[in-house]
Short mmCIF file of C-alpha atoms in Angstrom, two decimals:
data_model
loop_
_atom_site.label_atom_id
_atom_site.label_comp_id
_atom_site.label_asym_id
_atom_site.label_seq_id
_atom_site.Cartn_x
_atom_site.Cartn_y
_atom_site.Cartn_z
CA SER Q 804 -2.63 35.88 41.18
CA CYS Q 805 -5.16 36.93 38.36
CA PRO Q 806 -2.75 36.87 35.51
CA SER Q 807 -1.58 33.37 36.49
CA ALA Q 808 -5.00 32.03 37.17
CA LEU Q 809 -5.95 33.24 33.30
CA GLY Q 810 -2.76 32.17 31.87
CA ALA Q 811 -3.32 28.68 32.29
CA PRO Q 812 -6.27 28.11 30.80
CA VAL Q 813 -5.12 30.50 28.01
CA ALA Q 814 -2.36 28.62 27.12
CA SER Q 815 -3.48 25.02 27.60
CA SER Q 816 -6.03 26.19 24.70
CA VAL Q 817 -3.51 27.84 22.57
CA ARG Q 818 -1.74 24.88 22.90
CA PHE Q 819 -4.98 22.72 22.07
CA LEU Q 820 -5.24 25.10 19.05
CA ILE Q 821 -1.59 24.94 17.80
CA LYS Q 822 -1.85 20.92 17.78
CA GLY Q 823 -5.44 20.96 16.11
CA SER Q 824 -4.44 23.20 13.42
CA VAL Q 825 -1.12 20.89 12.75
CA ALA Q 826 -3.11 17.88 12.98
CA GLY Q 827 -6.29 19.42 10.59
CA GLY Q 828 -3.46 20.59 8.38
CA ALA Q 829 -2.18 16.99 7.91
CA VAL Q 830 -5.64 15.72 7.33
CA TYR Q 831 -5.99 18.61 4.67
CA LEU Q 832 -2.99 17.56 2.74
CA VAL Q 833 -3.82 13.91 2.77
CA TYR Q 834 -7.30 15.03 1.17
CA ASP Q 835 -5.99 17.41 -0.93
CA GLN Q 836 -3.17 15.24 -2.14
CA GLU Q 837 -5.77 12.48 -2.40
CA LEU Q 838 -3.21 10.11 -1.09
CA LEU Q 839 -5.83 7.91 0.38
CA GLY Q 840 -7.39 7.69 -2.99
CA PRO Q 841 -7.40 5.61 -6.12
CA SER Q 842 -4.16 3.69 -6.82
CA GLU Q 843 -3.38 5.60 -9.76
CA LYS Q 844 -3.50 8.97 -7.69
CA SER Q 845 -0.88 7.26 -5.91
CA GLN Q 846 1.47 6.27 -8.13
CA ALA Q 847 1.30 9.35 -9.85
CA VAL Q 848 2.40 11.18 -6.45
CA LEU Q 849 5.14 8.74 -6.24
CA GLN Q 850 6.42 9.57 -9.31
CA LYS Q 851 6.08 13.15 -8.55
CA ALA Q 852 8.09 12.65 -5.44
CA GLU Q 853 10.79 10.88 -6.84
CA GLU Q 854 11.48 13.69 -9.46
CA VAL Q 855 10.94 16.50 -6.77
CA VAL Q 856 12.67 14.84 -3.58
CA PRO Q 857 16.50 14.81 -4.69
CA PRO Q 858 16.72 18.29 -6.01
CA ALA Q 859 15.10 19.59 -2.74
CA MET Q 860 17.44 17.40 -1.04
CA TYR Q 861 20.57 18.88 -2.86
CA GLN Q 862 19.46 22.46 -2.37
CA PHE Q 863 18.48 22.03 1.04
CA SER Q 864 22.02 20.60 1.70
CA GLN Q 865 23.70 23.57 -0.37
CA TYR Q 866 21.90 26.02 1.96
CA VAL Q 867 23.36 24.42 5.03
CA CYS Q 868 26.82 24.49 3.94
CA GLU Q 869 26.31 27.85 2.97
CA GLN Q 870 24.60 28.94 6.24
CA THR Q 871 27.19 26.90 8.78
CA GLY Q 872 30.14 27.47 6.50
CA LEU Q 873 31.06 23.80 6.42
CA LYS Q 874 31.91 22.29 3.15
CA MET Q 875 30.12 19.25 2.10
CA PRO Q 876 32.78 16.31 0.76
CA GLN Q 877 32.30 15.95 -2.92
CA LEU Q 878 31.30 12.59 -3.25
CA PRO Q 879 32.04 10.75 -6.13
CA ALA Q 880 28.48 10.07 -8.10
CA PRO Q 881 27.27 6.78 -7.80
CA PRO Q 882 28.08 4.10 -9.94
CA LYS Q 883 25.40 3.98 -12.69
CA PHE Q 884 23.91 0.30 -12.76
CA ASN Q 885 22.80 -1.01 -15.47
CA PHE Q 886 21.54 -4.09 -13.82
CA HIS Q 887 17.64 -4.60 -14.28
CA ILE Q 888 16.36 -6.36 -11.06
CA ARG Q 889 13.35 -6.87 -12.17
CA ASP Q 890 14.19 -8.42 -15.96
CA THR Q 891 17.03 -10.58 -14.15
CA TRP Q 892 14.46 -11.85 -11.19
CA ASN Q 893 12.07 -12.58 -13.92
CA SER Q 894 14.57 -14.64 -15.96
CA GLY Q 895 15.75 -16.45 -12.92
CA ILE Q 896 12.58 -17.37 -11.78
CA ILE Q 897 11.77 -18.82 -14.98
CA THR Q 898 15.20 -20.70 -15.57
CA VAL Q 899 14.74 -22.30 -11.84
CA MET Q 900 11.10 -23.53 -12.89
CA SER Q 901 12.21 -24.68 -16.10
CA ALA Q 902 15.12 -26.51 -14.83
CA LEU Q 903 13.13 -28.17 -12.24
CA SER Q 904 10.22 -29.31 -14.86
CA VAL Q 905 12.71 -30.92 -17.05
CA ALA Q 906 14.59 -32.25 -13.77
CA PRO Q 907 13.09 -35.53 -13.49
CA SER Q 908 13.55 -36.92 -17.33
CA LYS Q 909 17.04 -35.22 -17.09
CA ALA Q 910 18.27 -37.13 -14.08
CA CYS Q 911 16.48 -40.35 -15.84
CA GLU Q 912 18.62 -39.82 -18.96
CA TYR Q 913 21.98 -39.10 -17.01
CA SER Q 914 21.33 -42.10 -14.87
CA LYS Q 915 20.79 -44.06 -18.25
CA GLU Q 916 23.80 -42.71 -19.88
CA GLY Q 917 26.06 -43.10 -16.79
CA TRP Q 918 24.96 -46.72 -16.77
CA GLU Q 919 25.62 -47.52 -20.48
CA TYR Q 920 29.06 -45.83 -19.75
CA LEU Q 921 29.98 -47.92 -16.64
CA LYS Q 922 28.84 -51.06 -18.54
CA GLU Q 923 31.01 -50.14 -21.23
CA ARG Q 924 34.08 -49.71 -19.00
CA THR Q 925 33.57 -52.64 -17.34
CA LYS Q 926 33.37 -54.90 -20.57
CA MET Z 379 -5.01 -10.32 -18.69
CA SER Z 380 -1.65 -10.41 -21.06
CA ASP Z 381 1.56 -10.68 -18.92
CA SER Z 382 2.52 -6.58 -19.53
CA GLU Z 383 -0.81 -5.66 -18.19
CA LEU Z 384 -0.44 -8.16 -15.04
CA GLY Z 385 2.81 -6.57 -14.46
CA ARG Z 386 1.53 -3.18 -14.79
CA LYS Z 387 -1.24 -3.94 -12.22
CA TRP Z 388 1.53 -5.23 -9.73
CA ASP Z 389 3.43 -1.93 -10.29
CA ARG Z 390 0.05 0.10 -9.51
CA CYS Z 391 -0.51 -2.07 -6.25
CA MET Z 392 3.18 -2.23 -5.06
CA ALA Z 393 3.00 1.72 -5.50
CA ASP Z 394 -0.04 2.21 -3.64
CA ALA Z 395 0.60 -0.08 -0.94
CA VAL Z 396 4.07 2.26 -0.26
CA VAL Z 397 2.08 5.38 -0.37
CA LYS Z 398 -1.05 4.44 2.08
CA ILE Z 399 1.14 2.62 4.29
CA GLY Z 400 3.54 5.64 4.35
CA THR Z 401 0.46 8.36 4.68
CA GLY Z 402 -1.04 6.29 7.59
CA PHE Z 403 1.93 5.92 9.33
CA GLY Z 404 2.73 9.56 8.88
CA LEU Z 405 -1.04 10.46 9.98
CA GLY Z 406 -0.42 8.03 12.97
CA LEU Z 407 2.56 9.72 13.89
CA VAL Z 408 0.90 13.52 13.73
CA PHE Z 409 -1.83 12.25 15.93
CA SER Z 410 0.16 10.37 18.22
CA LEU Z 411 2.33 13.41 18.81
CA THR Z 412 -0.48 15.83 19.29
CA PHE Z 413 -3.46 14.20 21.22
CA PHE Z 414 -1.99 10.58 22.30
CA LYS Z 415 0.74 11.32 24.13
CA ARG Z 416 3.27 9.95 21.96
CA ARG Z 417 1.71 6.15 22.19
CA MET Z 418 2.39 3.51 19.52
CA TRP Z 419 -1.01 2.80 18.76
CA PRO Z 420 -1.73 5.62 16.25
CA LEU Z 421 1.24 4.75 14.29
CA ALA Z 422 0.22 0.80 14.26
CA PHE Z 423 -3.70 1.87 13.60
CA GLY Z 424 -2.57 4.36 10.59
CA SER Z 425 -0.31 1.72 9.02
CA GLY Z 426 -2.83 -1.15 9.15
CA MET Z 427 -5.71 1.56 8.07
CA GLY Z 428 -3.40 2.15 4.83
CA LEU Z 429 -2.56 -1.14 4.40
CA GLY Z 430 -5.80 -2.25 3.96
CA MET Z 431 -7.18 0.51 1.94
CA ALA Z 432 -4.09 -0.71 -0.58
CA TYR Z 433 -5.00 -4.44 -0.05
CA SER Z 434 -8.58 -3.41 -0.79
CA ASN Z 435 -7.78 -1.06 -4.09
CA CYS Z 436 -5.32 -4.23 -5.16
CA GLN Z 437 -8.08 -6.92 -5.13
CA HIS Z 438 -10.41 -4.39 -6.99
CA ASP Z 439 -7.99 -4.09 -9.42
CA PHE Z 440 -7.21 -7.63 -10.42
CA GLN Z 441 -10.94 -8.40 -10.16
CA ALA Z 442 -11.52 -5.67 -12.14
CA PRO Z 443 -11.69 -7.78 -15.87
CA TYR Z 444 -14.00 -10.35 -14.19
CA LEU Z 445 -16.68 -7.87 -12.95
CA LEU Z 446 -19.43 -6.60 -15.39
CA HIS Z 447 -20.27 -3.48 -14.28
CA GLY Z 448 -23.72 -2.63 -15.68
CA LYS Z 449 -25.76 0.25 -15.67
CA TYR Z 450 -29.38 0.92 -15.10
CA VAL Z 451 -31.01 2.52 -18.36
CA LYS Z 452 -34.32 4.07 -18.32
CA GLU Z 453 -37.11 2.98 -20.64
CA GLN Z 454 -38.07 5.69 -23.11
CA GLU Z 455 -41.54 5.86 -23.08
CA GLN Z 456 -43.19 6.18 -26.56
#
């Protein structure tokens, strides 16, 4: 009975220590990388992550393939889009807004022309 | 503020928002799993805090050109 009486508090304190160290490690990581700091730092962290993550994922998948013996299907390279979303969005917005701004005058003009045309036809 | 500068500020804001919300969510997840018995509220709390911090940063960034940052200079005693 003695070991089991000691076992439960020790196990719970060990569990608490493990949880505390995991949580403390996460908080320290956030503090160290200044993830909750000024926006320039966050932008730099995001750029670094964009550079680091794809090769790391590729290496991890290679490692998994080697360990498990599975062969990853060779996916074809993703097609390179020469499509700038931001530029097309901006130019689209500008086009729509300029069209809306000239719409009343254009409508007047077209209706006048249509009216002239009808008058010509009915003469 | 020129267009390119405005665009850069918006880019910074978006990147900052993504990082802060993700960090808040991650921290909330860690705390939810370790101390709070897998409840949902730490995740919501963390994400909300991250969103608030990102919004505050963006606000300061956009208001920066109009704020005059003064500093006190001690008078040199003759």
